């Protein structure tokens, strides 16, 4: 069926439209064109003409002009607006005109590099000498890339471990390096972004050594701070291009809030089943549909349900997520492009610009966590010439419920900031080591504009560096970049092995930090809708051994956390509360897991997890509440109150800092030893912090305000999982408490003093 | 709390090696040079220590006489290094043996070399020279001196130098804005690691230089510092806490390495020379099959075959001989060699390979279908007994037929036998 008329059907179908809290239609938008710049190289002009491009979109022409004039530029136009062409034009133009010029393209994943190279090859320019340089590049090609490459497409990890530490072998690239293109800039936030800022600083140091001073061009999804993020990562102030000249087809945005099944307890129909229900309607009508799930687990669960419920088309529905092997993924991408597949259930792995063609429908099973993810996932449906629809199916989570009530948060001005903290001391020291390996440091030298005398002295003291005549030389036999992972605290993924039937077979991978939660012993791991039971985790060899199983439940782990304040960095005292930004020590241990039955999602058992605790030193926003505010409350009620506040605050905080909610930790202490007060912690889960707590401290009022809104606006009677949590029944108390904290006044319970 | 304190409290020391001590004064390089019989070359602030040692005529290294290079014959050398063929002559004055000591095993920009040992022929006499970098600031002078010595020599000899030493050196030249060799004038580089791996395959459990020199040259070092400790010795020296004698032992280690290069080249070329004579007792201590392969590689088939015949009883030689004879259409001889493979214990793959090769010869060259059939059936029977390790129809090795293929052969042969019988009748 044609999508437009199907949407009309949905609109008049009460069982669907009754649950819609927002239905916006973005009208078809025409294009704003500019002529192809006069000075452009004839080869490029010929390519454009050959592909039918006689005019550029306004933003592409604008980018060309600025980059040509030597300005650093960041493009934040929407998905599918032709951003790649906007940076390819000036770069290729320069490479064609100046035979000595070189460029490096950075993509966050190997898949994106592959995609980009395909489109660059389409230009079929003579003498472009384009090479992908990543972990999959065979060594003969690597040599050719080093010797004669002019355009190197790589990723930050390879730049960090392969290229920069070996810069003498890359002289030909660094000599004459004119452009660095950073695609998907917004993905470089948190740990990854903080590391990338250093990798770029190192790149600039080396380029300087070879007398090059490259111009930076980045593209980013819509965020509140593209210029700031660009500056923190590249050290340069960019020109922001945000107005798109590209046309767009009619686009429907729908927020669907599953019906309450228990009004008193505020329980809504589950997001998984409800998304299956919505997706099924489209797939059954042969409308190509992508469903984004919030976790690898949900991907598999939704996939199984869809296959079960649409048996006729089950072979045209597939899953897609990290952990699937590369050729498996390529097949799925091809299937989507060619239209062999009708439906795909994916994690955010398909959110980044991998070419899967244009689909009719994008369904998000739960809010993807950030506005930019929302738009990227939504952008998977629809291109320039046809109607498409994106549906957000809200979960019970407070953040989802907030958004279900506040569509303006999504559709209005961007409020999320992508944060990085290159000053994180763990990242800084690791990266300074890598930089010193590459080029010695002069005592007076600044690094990324910062004085790092203390770090150099420390490393000299530890005999990692050796100072001679005011120059710090690398003095260690190791290769430091090898031991520094840009993406997580720990290097190395775990390999998942299936030993069913006596044959050991690799079935996937998992990052180290997820292992205690997802792959502890006896966990049920689901891959390709097959089930495996974890038998053994080997922390030395980084392997997880599993066996095929067939049980009717999946597992979900729980952990326990203790926090100690080490030092206070900032403090604000109000009559109602003390707000602090502190260095803290966090001790976490995974303790047990729940077995949850498929279908009913009921809890059918527990198991213990026997893993040693982990300790990290990090930063935290600390909220300590004054006694007057809590007068008249029993100890239990106080505890309940803290337990109610923490999930709301944690969830709402990701409205403002662009991060996976899992990167923010939360803990409560009824009598925190440092203040002696009932206290909440919202902390950076990454050692040393990546700037999340700092930002939360800055915006604490807005954070509390939005939390209060969430509680007040929740549809439940007196507390539910979407606001204060299940079985708490203190919604009104919590709301009044938040109001008091905000006003600084005291009106809660009992006598006022 | 200062950021460094936080870091130090929550992380173990970032140093991967034990503290090397700092603060003491480094021993003046002049004093070290005096002690070691060297001298210090200076250019402004920069200094390099040079130690020269003539190699007297009757020096031995293990079982090898370190005689001159004029014993090398080009036709033997090119068996080991085919590239030698493009040289007009292999005059001794063109050779330079070299080995460097480095501050790490990676080849990144942070790994430097601080000592190089060079062995060369000067006016008919062998001479060993070492250059040592006494402080990091003197690297430009160190490199300039080395560039001079390399510039004149067109045949470099090293052990794993192609992948390591030469790359580390080139990095340092680049980082100092210097050139190691003129553009497009790369010298010929003979890397003994590759030739040793072939020549002494099966004689050495691994191919580190120290293993090869112990087993092939029977050379025992007087006292040796393990290679992995060398970076720390240099770091300790730089930090002024060199314990007496450590640096000397590194210099000695480097000298031993370079002398071993020389001895290995002589030993290797001699082995080739002996092997080409093809007499049984002379192919001792080398892997005859590898030697034959090297001869094949440069098209010297007759010599290769002679070498293989000495070892005809060995399976790997028999395989090559069988295939070679088959190619030369000496089918009788080929059958003999493949027949060798059926005797004694061996892997399934080899047995099946030999049977099918024999079946092919009997079928296509001899025209004896009955015998061909019997060999094909032997292959099938052996495959049937192959045990649980192999999948039902998996291939047992490259060029080895699968059960399916063998069965097809049998069916075809049965047909041929049948038809012939009918015609015979």
mmCIF file of N, CA, C and O in Angstrom, chain A residues 165-169 171-172 209-210 423 425-426 428-430 433 437-440 451-452 454-455 458-459 462-464 466 468 473-479 566-567 583 617 687, chain B residues 1-4 6-8 10-11 13-17 19-22 26 103-112 135-137 167 171 174-175 183 228-229 231-232 235 238-239:
data_model
loop_
_atom_site.group_PDB
_atom_site.id
_atom_site.type_symbol
_atom_site.label_atom_id
_atom_site.label_comp_id
_atom_site.label_asym_id
_atom_site.label_seq_id
_atom_site.Cartn_x
_atom_site.Cartn_y
_atom_site.Cartn_z
ATOM 1 N N UNK A 165 52.097 7.351 15.247
ATOM 2 C CA UNK A 165 53.359 6.880 15.830
ATOM 3 C C UNK A 165 54.391 6.498 14.764
ATOM 4 O O UNK A 165 55.565 6.372 15.073
ATOM 5 N N UNK A 166 53.938 6.295 13.541
ATOM 6 C CA UNK A 166 54.854 5.932 12.458
ATOM 7 C C UNK A 166 55.042 7.063 11.466
ATOM 8 O O UNK A 166 55.296 6.823 10.289
ATOM 9 N N UNK A 167 54.905 8.294 11.939
ATOM 10 C CA UNK A 167 54.870 9.404 10.973
ATOM 11 C C UNK A 167 56.080 9.470 10.035
ATOM 12 O O UNK A 167 55.922 9.904 8.901
ATOM 13 N N UNK A 168 57.287 9.016 10.458
ATOM 14 C CA UNK A 168 58.378 9.110 9.467
ATOM 15 C C UNK A 168 58.094 8.275 8.213
ATOM 16 O O UNK A 168 58.617 8.573 7.149
ATOM 17 N N UNK A 169 57.268 7.245 8.368
ATOM 18 C CA UNK A 169 56.922 6.452 7.187
ATOM 19 C C UNK A 169 55.847 7.148 6.350
ATOM 20 O O UNK A 169 55.550 6.724 5.245
ATOM 21 N N UNK A 171 55.827 10.465 5.714
ATOM 22 C CA UNK A 171 56.308 11.804 5.360
ATOM 23 C C UNK A 171 55.540 12.377 4.186
ATOM 24 O O UNK A 171 55.155 13.545 4.184
ATOM 25 N N UNK A 172 55.306 11.527 3.199
ATOM 26 C CA UNK A 172 54.702 12.035 1.968
ATOM 27 C C UNK A 172 53.299 12.577 2.202
ATOM 28 O O UNK A 172 52.855 13.439 1.460
ATOM 29 N N UNK A 209 55.585 19.747 12.374
ATOM 30 C CA UNK A 209 56.973 19.276 12.224
ATOM 31 C C UNK A 209 57.358 19.213 10.753
ATOM 32 O O UNK A 209 58.500 19.455 10.377
ATOM 33 N N UNK A 210 56.400 18.857 9.924
ATOM 34 C CA UNK A 210 56.671 18.788 8.488
ATOM 35 C C UNK A 210 56.191 20.055 7.766
ATOM 36 O O UNK A 210 55.906 20.031 6.566
ATOM 37 N N UNK A 423 41.018 17.309 29.267
ATOM 38 C CA UNK A 423 41.839 17.506 30.455
ATOM 39 C C UNK A 423 41.735 16.346 31.443
ATOM 40 O O UNK A 423 42.432 16.327 32.446
ATOM 41 N N UNK A 425 42.624 13.575 33.449
ATOM 42 C CA UNK A 425 44.050 13.330 33.689
ATOM 43 C C UNK A 425 44.501 11.958 33.173
ATOM 44 O O UNK A 425 45.631 11.795 32.716
ATOM 45 N N UNK A 426 43.609 10.980 33.199
ATOM 46 C CA UNK A 426 43.989 9.646 32.714
ATOM 47 C C UNK A 426 44.197 9.682 31.196
ATOM 48 O O UNK A 426 45.142 9.121 30.667
ATOM 49 N N UNK A 428 44.738 12.447 29.479
ATOM 50 C CA UNK A 428 45.837 13.377 29.208
ATOM 51 C C UNK A 428 47.190 12.665 29.291
ATOM 52 O O UNK A 428 48.012 12.755 28.388
ATOM 53 N N UNK A 429 47.409 11.952 30.388
ATOM 54 C CA UNK A 429 48.731 11.339 30.579
ATOM 55 C C UNK A 429 48.970 10.250 29.533
ATOM 56 O O UNK A 429 50.045 10.172 28.938
ATOM 57 N N UNK A 430 47.965 9.445 29.289
ATOM 58 C CA UNK A 430 48.124 8.420 28.248
ATOM 59 C C UNK A 430 48.477 9.060 26.910
ATOM 60 O O UNK A 430 49.311 8.567 26.163
ATOM 61 N N UNK A 433 51.965 10.610 26.601
ATOM 62 C CA UNK A 433 52.954 9.565 26.333
ATOM 63 C C UNK A 433 53.011 9.272 24.830
ATOM 64 O O UNK A 433 54.087 9.177 24.245
ATOM 65 N N UNK A 437 56.214 9.957 22.305
ATOM 66 C CA UNK A 437 56.798 8.898 21.489
ATOM 67 C C UNK A 437 56.999 9.408 20.058
ATOM 68 O O UNK A 437 57.953 9.055 19.379
ATOM 69 N N UNK A 438 56.061 10.241 19.627
ATOM 70 C CA UNK A 438 56.080 10.702 18.234
ATOM 71 C C UNK A 438 57.105 11.805 17.991
ATOM 72 O O UNK A 438 57.817 11.785 16.990
ATOM 73 N N UNK A 439 57.139 12.756 18.925
ATOM 74 C CA UNK A 439 58.115 13.843 18.816
ATOM 75 C C UNK A 439 58.481 14.269 20.229
ATOM 76 O O UNK A 439 57.598 14.365 21.083
ATOM 77 N N UNK A 440 59.750 14.537 20.478
ATOM 78 C CA UNK A 440 60.121 14.971 21.824
ATOM 79 C C UNK A 440 59.446 16.301 22.176
ATOM 80 O O UNK A 440 59.085 17.077 21.276
ATOM 81 N N UNK A 451 49.520 24.198 29.237
ATOM 82 C CA UNK A 451 50.811 23.921 29.834
ATOM 83 C C UNK A 451 50.776 22.506 30.429
ATOM 84 O O UNK A 451 49.886 22.178 31.208
ATOM 85 N N UNK A 452 51.715 21.686 30.041
ATOM 86 C CA UNK A 452 51.719 20.328 30.592
ATOM 87 C C UNK A 452 53.054 20.018 31.297
ATOM 88 O O UNK A 452 53.474 18.879 31.395
ATOM 89 N N UNK A 454 53.759 19.889 34.338
ATOM 90 C CA UNK A 454 53.634 18.932 35.460
ATOM 91 C C UNK A 454 53.607 17.490 34.948
ATOM 92 O O UNK A 454 54.206 16.598 35.555
ATOM 93 N N UNK A 455 52.946 17.276 33.801
ATOM 94 C CA UNK A 455 52.849 15.917 33.261
ATOM 95 C C UNK A 455 54.222 15.458 32.771
ATOM 96 O O UNK A 455 54.650 14.331 33.032
ATOM 97 N N UNK A 458 56.403 14.657 35.691
ATOM 98 C CA UNK A 458 55.972 13.393 36.303
ATOM 99 C C UNK A 458 56.477 12.196 35.505
ATOM 100 O O UNK A 458 57.014 11.241 36.055
ATOM 101 N N UNK A 459 56.328 12.279 34.186
ATOM 102 C CA UNK A 459 56.751 11.155 33.344
ATOM 103 C C UNK A 459 58.275 11.017 33.344
ATOM 104 O O UNK A 459 58.817 9.918 33.239
ATOM 105 N N UNK A 462 59.144 9.262 36.416
ATOM 106 C CA UNK A 462 58.854 7.831 36.331
ATOM 107 C C UNK A 462 59.721 7.165 35.264
ATOM 108 O O UNK A 462 59.467 6.027 34.875
ATOM 109 N N UNK A 463 60.691 7.902 34.744
ATOM 110 C CA UNK A 463 61.613 7.372 33.723
ATOM 111 C C UNK A 463 60.912 6.918 32.438
ATOM 112 O O UNK A 463 61.412 6.078 31.715
ATOM 113 N N UNK A 464 59.736 7.491 32.186
ATOM 114 C CA UNK A 464 59.096 7.201 30.901
ATOM 115 C C UNK A 464 59.659 8.172 29.868
ATOM 116 O O UNK A 464 59.817 7.848 28.705
ATOM 117 N N UNK A 466 62.891 11.182 29.259
ATOM 118 C CA UNK A 466 64.242 11.496 29.699
ATOM 119 C C UNK A 466 64.528 12.918 29.272
ATOM 120 O O UNK A 466 64.450 13.251 28.092
ATOM 121 N N UNK A 468 66.802 16.068 28.530
ATOM 122 C CA UNK A 468 68.177 16.406 28.199
ATOM 123 C C UNK A 468 68.151 17.761 27.547
ATOM 124 O O UNK A 468 67.433 17.970 26.568
ATOM 125 N N UNK A 473 62.617 13.476 25.976
ATOM 126 C CA UNK A 473 62.605 12.427 24.957
ATOM 127 C C UNK A 473 61.883 11.208 25.498
ATOM 128 O O UNK A 473 61.944 10.917 26.690
ATOM 129 N N UNK A 474 61.253 10.472 24.606
ATOM 130 C CA UNK A 474 60.635 9.192 24.967
ATOM 131 C C UNK A 474 61.747 8.243 25.415
ATOM 132 O O UNK A 474 62.769 8.107 24.749
ATOM 133 N N UNK A 475 61.566 7.604 26.537
ATOM 134 C CA UNK A 475 62.602 6.721 27.027
ATOM 135 C C UNK A 475 61.967 5.452 27.576
ATOM 136 O O UNK A 475 62.007 5.163 28.767
ATOM 137 N N UNK A 476 61.311 4.749 26.723
ATOM 138 C CA UNK A 476 60.707 3.516 27.167
ATOM 139 C C UNK A 476 60.671 2.618 25.952
ATOM 140 O O UNK A 476 60.602 3.094 24.826
ATOM 141 N N UNK A 477 60.730 1.325 26.219
ATOM 142 C CA UNK A 477 60.819 0.450 25.053
ATOM 143 C C UNK A 477 59.454 0.150 24.442
ATOM 144 O O UNK A 477 59.353 -0.472 23.409
ATOM 145 N N UNK A 478 58.373 0.572 25.124
ATOM 146 C CA UNK A 478 57.031 0.199 24.656
ATOM 147 C C UNK A 478 56.564 1.094 23.502
ATOM 148 O O UNK A 478 57.227 2.062 23.152
ATOM 149 N N UNK A 479 55.411 0.744 22.982
ATOM 150 C CA UNK A 479 54.768 1.492 21.900
ATOM 151 C C UNK A 479 53.473 1.982 22.510
ATOM 152 O O UNK A 479 52.489 1.251 22.550
ATOM 153 N N UNK A 566 36.189 12.518 47.743
ATOM 154 C CA UNK A 566 37.626 12.706 47.975
ATOM 155 C C UNK A 566 37.965 14.180 48.103
ATOM 156 O O UNK A 566 38.728 14.589 48.944
ATOM 157 N N UNK A 567 37.375 14.987 47.239
ATOM 158 C CA UNK A 567 37.674 16.403 47.277
ATOM 159 C C UNK A 567 36.586 17.210 46.594
ATOM 160 O O UNK A 567 36.011 16.780 45.613
ATOM 161 N N UNK A 583 35.488 15.378 43.407
ATOM 162 C CA UNK A 583 36.205 14.164 43.017
ATOM 163 C C UNK A 583 35.717 13.055 43.934
ATOM 164 O O UNK A 583 35.672 13.243 45.140
ATOM 165 N N UNK A 617 38.061 6.429 40.092
ATOM 166 C CA UNK A 617 38.158 7.782 40.611
ATOM 167 C C UNK A 617 37.530 8.674 39.550
ATOM 168 O O UNK A 617 37.929 8.641 38.407
ATOM 169 N N UNK A 687 36.445 6.867 34.386
ATOM 170 C CA UNK A 687 37.440 7.367 35.341
ATOM 171 C C UNK A 687 37.917 8.764 34.966
ATOM 172 O O UNK A 687 38.239 9.030 33.815
ATOM 173 N N UNK B 1 43.159 18.878 44.975
ATOM 174 C CA UNK B 1 44.227 17.894 44.729
ATOM 175 C C UNK B 1 44.809 18.116 43.338
ATOM 176 O O UNK B 1 44.079 18.298 42.388
ATOM 177 N N UNK B 2 46.087 18.141 43.214
ATOM 178 C CA UNK B 2 46.677 18.327 41.894
ATOM 179 C C UNK B 2 46.385 17.106 41.027
ATOM 180 O O UNK B 2 46.290 15.986 41.505
ATOM 181 N N UNK B 3 46.277 17.351 39.715
ATOM 182 C CA UNK B 3 45.850 16.259 38.842
ATOM 183 C C UNK B 3 46.846 15.103 38.850
ATOM 184 O O UNK B 3 46.475 13.937 38.751
ATOM 185 N N UNK B 4 48.119 15.453 39.007
ATOM 186 C CA UNK B 4 49.128 14.401 38.992
ATOM 187 C C UNK B 4 48.992 13.508 40.226
ATOM 188 O O UNK B 4 49.165 12.299 40.162
ATOM 189 N N UNK B 6 46.243 12.864 41.875
ATOM 190 C CA UNK B 6 45.081 11.989 41.661
ATOM 191 C C UNK B 6 45.489 10.804 40.808
ATOM 192 O O UNK B 6 45.227 9.652 41.126
ATOM 193 N N UNK B 7 46.187 11.134 39.749
ATOM 194 C CA UNK B 7 46.598 10.091 38.820
ATOM 195 C C UNK B 7 47.491 9.082 39.522
ATOM 196 O O UNK B 7 47.285 7.873 39.435
ATOM 197 N N UNK B 8 48.460 9.604 40.238
ATOM 198 C CA UNK B 8 49.464 8.730 40.844
ATOM 199 C C UNK B 8 48.832 7.828 41.906
ATOM 200 O O UNK B 8 49.208 6.677 42.064
ATOM 201 N N UNK B 10 45.730 6.715 41.958
ATOM 202 C CA UNK B 10 44.780 5.719 41.468
ATOM 203 C C UNK B 10 45.334 4.846 40.365
ATOM 204 O O UNK B 10 44.682 3.934 39.912
ATOM 205 N N UNK B 11 46.518 5.146 39.903
ATOM 206 C CA UNK B 11 47.124 4.309 38.865
ATOM 207 C C UNK B 11 48.456 3.824 39.386
ATOM 208 O O UNK B 11 49.162 4.559 40.074
ATOM 209 N N UNK B 13 52.348 2.955 38.744
ATOM 210 C CA UNK B 13 53.338 3.702 37.978
ATOM 211 C C UNK B 13 53.204 3.387 36.498
ATOM 212 O O UNK B 13 53.052 2.234 36.115
ATOM 213 N N UNK B 14 53.214 4.411 35.666
ATOM 214 C CA UNK B 14 53.045 4.160 34.247
ATOM 215 C C UNK B 14 54.286 3.545 33.602
ATOM 216 O O UNK B 14 54.246 3.107 32.478
ATOM 217 N N UNK B 15 55.399 3.534 34.324
ATOM 218 C CA UNK B 15 56.618 2.995 33.722
ATOM 219 C C UNK B 15 56.464 1.496 33.542
ATOM 220 O O UNK B 15 55.976 0.797 34.415
ATOM 221 N N UNK B 16 56.849 1.004 32.384
ATOM 222 C CA UNK B 16 56.706 -0.423 32.143
ATOM 223 C C UNK B 16 57.943 -1.150 32.655
ATOM 224 O O UNK B 16 57.981 -2.351 32.755
ATOM 225 N N UNK B 17 58.973 -0.404 32.961
ATOM 226 C CA UNK B 17 60.195 -1.044 33.434
ATOM 227 C C UNK B 17 60.542 -0.493 34.812
ATOM 228 O O UNK B 17 60.053 0.562 35.190
ATOM 229 N N UNK B 19 62.239 1.370 37.914
ATOM 230 C CA UNK B 19 62.824 2.702 37.958
ATOM 231 C C UNK B 19 64.310 2.610 37.633
ATOM 232 O O UNK B 19 65.004 1.715 38.061
ATOM 233 N N UNK B 20 64.748 3.563 36.835
ATOM 234 C CA UNK B 20 66.121 3.457 36.375
ATOM 235 C C UNK B 20 67.037 4.415 37.126
ATOM 236 O O UNK B 20 68.212 4.505 36.840
ATOM 237 N N UNK B 21 66.452 5.110 38.093
ATOM 238 C CA UNK B 21 67.277 6.011 38.883
ATOM 239 C C UNK B 21 67.638 7.236 38.065
ATOM 240 O O UNK B 21 67.882 7.147 36.886
ATOM 241 N N UNK B 22 67.627 8.352 38.690
ATOM 242 C CA UNK B 22 67.946 9.583 37.966
ATOM 243 C C UNK B 22 68.843 10.449 38.841
ATOM 244 O O UNK B 22 69.008 10.191 40.023
ATOM 245 N N UNK B 26 76.238 11.347 34.449
ATOM 246 C CA UNK B 26 76.609 10.344 33.479
ATOM 247 C C UNK B 26 78.133 10.301 33.366
ATOM 248 O O UNK B 26 78.790 11.344 33.461
ATOM 249 N N UNK B 103 66.249 1.231 21.252
ATOM 250 C CA UNK B 103 65.608 1.463 22.549
ATOM 251 C C UNK B 103 64.254 0.784 22.641
ATOM 252 O O UNK B 103 63.536 0.976 23.614
ATOM 253 N N UNK B 104 63.873 0.010 21.632
ATOM 254 C CA UNK B 104 62.591 -0.684 21.711
ATOM 255 C C UNK B 104 62.432 -1.578 20.513
ATOM 256 O O UNK B 104 63.231 -1.530 19.584
ATOM 257 N N UNK B 105 61.387 -2.396 20.560
ATOM 258 C CA UNK B 105 61.203 -3.352 19.472
ATOM 259 C C UNK B 105 60.204 -2.877 18.423
ATOM 260 O O UNK B 105 60.086 -3.460 17.367
ATOM 261 N N UNK B 106 59.456 -1.826 18.758
ATOM 262 C CA UNK B 106 58.517 -1.329 17.755
ATOM 263 C C UNK B 106 59.306 -0.464 16.775
ATOM 264 O O UNK B 106 60.433 -0.086 17.047
ATOM 265 N N UNK B 107 58.670 -0.180 15.643
ATOM 266 C CA UNK B 107 59.375 0.645 14.673
ATOM 267 C C UNK B 107 58.825 2.049 14.610
ATOM 268 O O UNK B 107 59.027 2.759 13.646
ATOM 269 N N UNK B 108 58.103 2.445 15.638
ATOM 270 C CA UNK B 108 57.513 3.774 15.624
ATOM 271 C C UNK B 108 58.561 4.856 15.765
ATOM 272 O O UNK B 108 59.753 4.585 15.967
ATOM 273 N N UNK B 109 58.074 6.102 15.693
ATOM 274 C CA UNK B 109 58.968 7.251 15.727
ATOM 275 C C UNK B 109 59.758 7.332 17.035
ATOM 276 O O UNK B 109 60.831 7.913 17.079
ATOM 277 N N UNK B 110 59.232 6.749 18.108
ATOM 278 C CA UNK B 110 59.890 6.867 19.398
ATOM 279 C C UNK B 110 61.009 5.865 19.623
ATOM 280 O O UNK B 110 61.689 5.915 20.651
ATOM 281 N N UNK B 111 61.174 4.930 18.714
ATOM 282 C CA UNK B 111 62.259 3.962 18.870
ATOM 283 C C UNK B 111 63.491 4.505 18.160
ATOM 284 O O UNK B 111 63.421 4.871 17.001
ATOM 285 N N UNK B 112 64.601 4.572 18.888
ATOM 286 C CA UNK B 112 65.815 5.060 18.241
ATOM 287 C C UNK B 112 66.901 4.006 18.332
ATOM 288 O O UNK B 112 66.797 3.065 19.114
ATOM 289 N N UNK B 135 74.761 10.892 23.825
ATOM 290 C CA UNK B 135 73.629 11.667 24.356
ATOM 291 C C UNK B 135 72.676 11.933 23.203
ATOM 292 O O UNK B 135 73.082 11.930 22.042
ATOM 293 N N UNK B 136 71.411 12.140 23.545
ATOM 294 C CA UNK B 136 70.406 12.202 22.482
ATOM 295 C C UNK B 136 70.581 13.420 21.585
ATOM 296 O O UNK B 136 70.228 13.393 20.403
ATOM 297 N N UNK B 137 71.180 14.466 22.135
ATOM 298 C CA UNK B 137 71.374 15.684 21.357
ATOM 299 C C UNK B 137 72.371 15.512 20.224
ATOM 300 O O UNK B 137 72.427 16.334 19.310
ATOM 301 N N UNK B 167 64.577 0.034 8.892
ATOM 302 C CA UNK B 167 63.417 0.917 9.081
ATOM 303 C C UNK B 167 63.623 1.876 10.242
ATOM 304 O O UNK B 167 63.272 3.052 10.162
ATOM 305 N N UNK B 171 63.715 5.940 9.885
ATOM 306 C CA UNK B 171 62.870 6.840 10.679
ATOM 307 C C UNK B 171 63.693 7.958 11.317
ATOM 308 O O UNK B 171 63.304 9.114 11.306
ATOM 309 N N UNK B 174 64.739 10.521 8.829
ATOM 310 C CA UNK B 174 63.632 11.405 8.474
ATOM 311 C C UNK B 174 63.397 12.431 9.576
ATOM 312 O O UNK B 174 63.248 13.622 9.326
ATOM 313 N N UNK B 175 63.408 11.948 10.817
ATOM 314 C CA UNK B 175 63.079 12.853 11.918
ATOM 315 C C UNK B 175 64.155 13.908 12.137
ATOM 316 O O UNK B 175 63.919 14.915 12.791
ATOM 317 N N UNK B 183 67.979 9.351 -3.272
ATOM 318 C CA UNK B 183 66.698 8.892 -3.803
ATOM 319 C C UNK B 183 66.921 7.950 -4.987
ATOM 320 O O UNK B 183 67.810 8.163 -5.797
ATOM 321 N N UNK B 228 66.620 -8.285 25.312
ATOM 322 C CA UNK B 228 65.512 -7.476 25.832
ATOM 323 C C UNK B 228 65.956 -6.540 26.968
ATOM 324 O O UNK B 228 65.236 -5.625 27.332
ATOM 325 N N UNK B 229 67.141 -6.783 27.521
ATOM 326 C CA UNK B 229 67.605 -5.894 28.590
ATOM 327 C C UNK B 229 68.358 -4.674 28.053
ATOM 328 O O UNK B 229 68.619 -3.723 28.781
ATOM 329 N N UNK B 231 67.674 -2.092 25.981
ATOM 330 C CA UNK B 231 67.157 -0.724 26.095
ATOM 331 C C UNK B 231 67.357 -0.144 27.496
ATOM 332 O O UNK B 231 67.772 1.010 27.633
ATOM 333 N N UNK B 232 67.128 -0.957 28.521
ATOM 334 C CA UNK B 232 67.253 -0.443 29.877
ATOM 335 C C UNK B 232 68.689 -0.060 30.229
ATOM 336 O O UNK B 232 68.917 0.878 30.989
ATOM 337 N N UNK B 235 69.087 3.280 28.799
ATOM 338 C CA UNK B 235 68.347 4.274 29.588
ATOM 339 C C UNK B 235 69.080 4.548 30.905
ATOM 340 O O UNK B 235 69.140 5.683 31.370
ATOM 341 N N UNK B 238 71.969 6.754 30.210
ATOM 342 C CA UNK B 238 71.542 8.141 30.004
ATOM 343 C C UNK B 238 71.202 8.806 31.326
ATOM 344 O O UNK B 238 71.479 9.971 31.531
ATOM 345 N N UNK B 239 70.599 8.037 32.226
ATOM 346 C CA UNK B 239 70.200 8.581 33.512
ATOM 347 C C UNK B 239 71.370 8.665 34.476
ATOM 348 O O UNK B 239 71.209 9.084 35.622
#
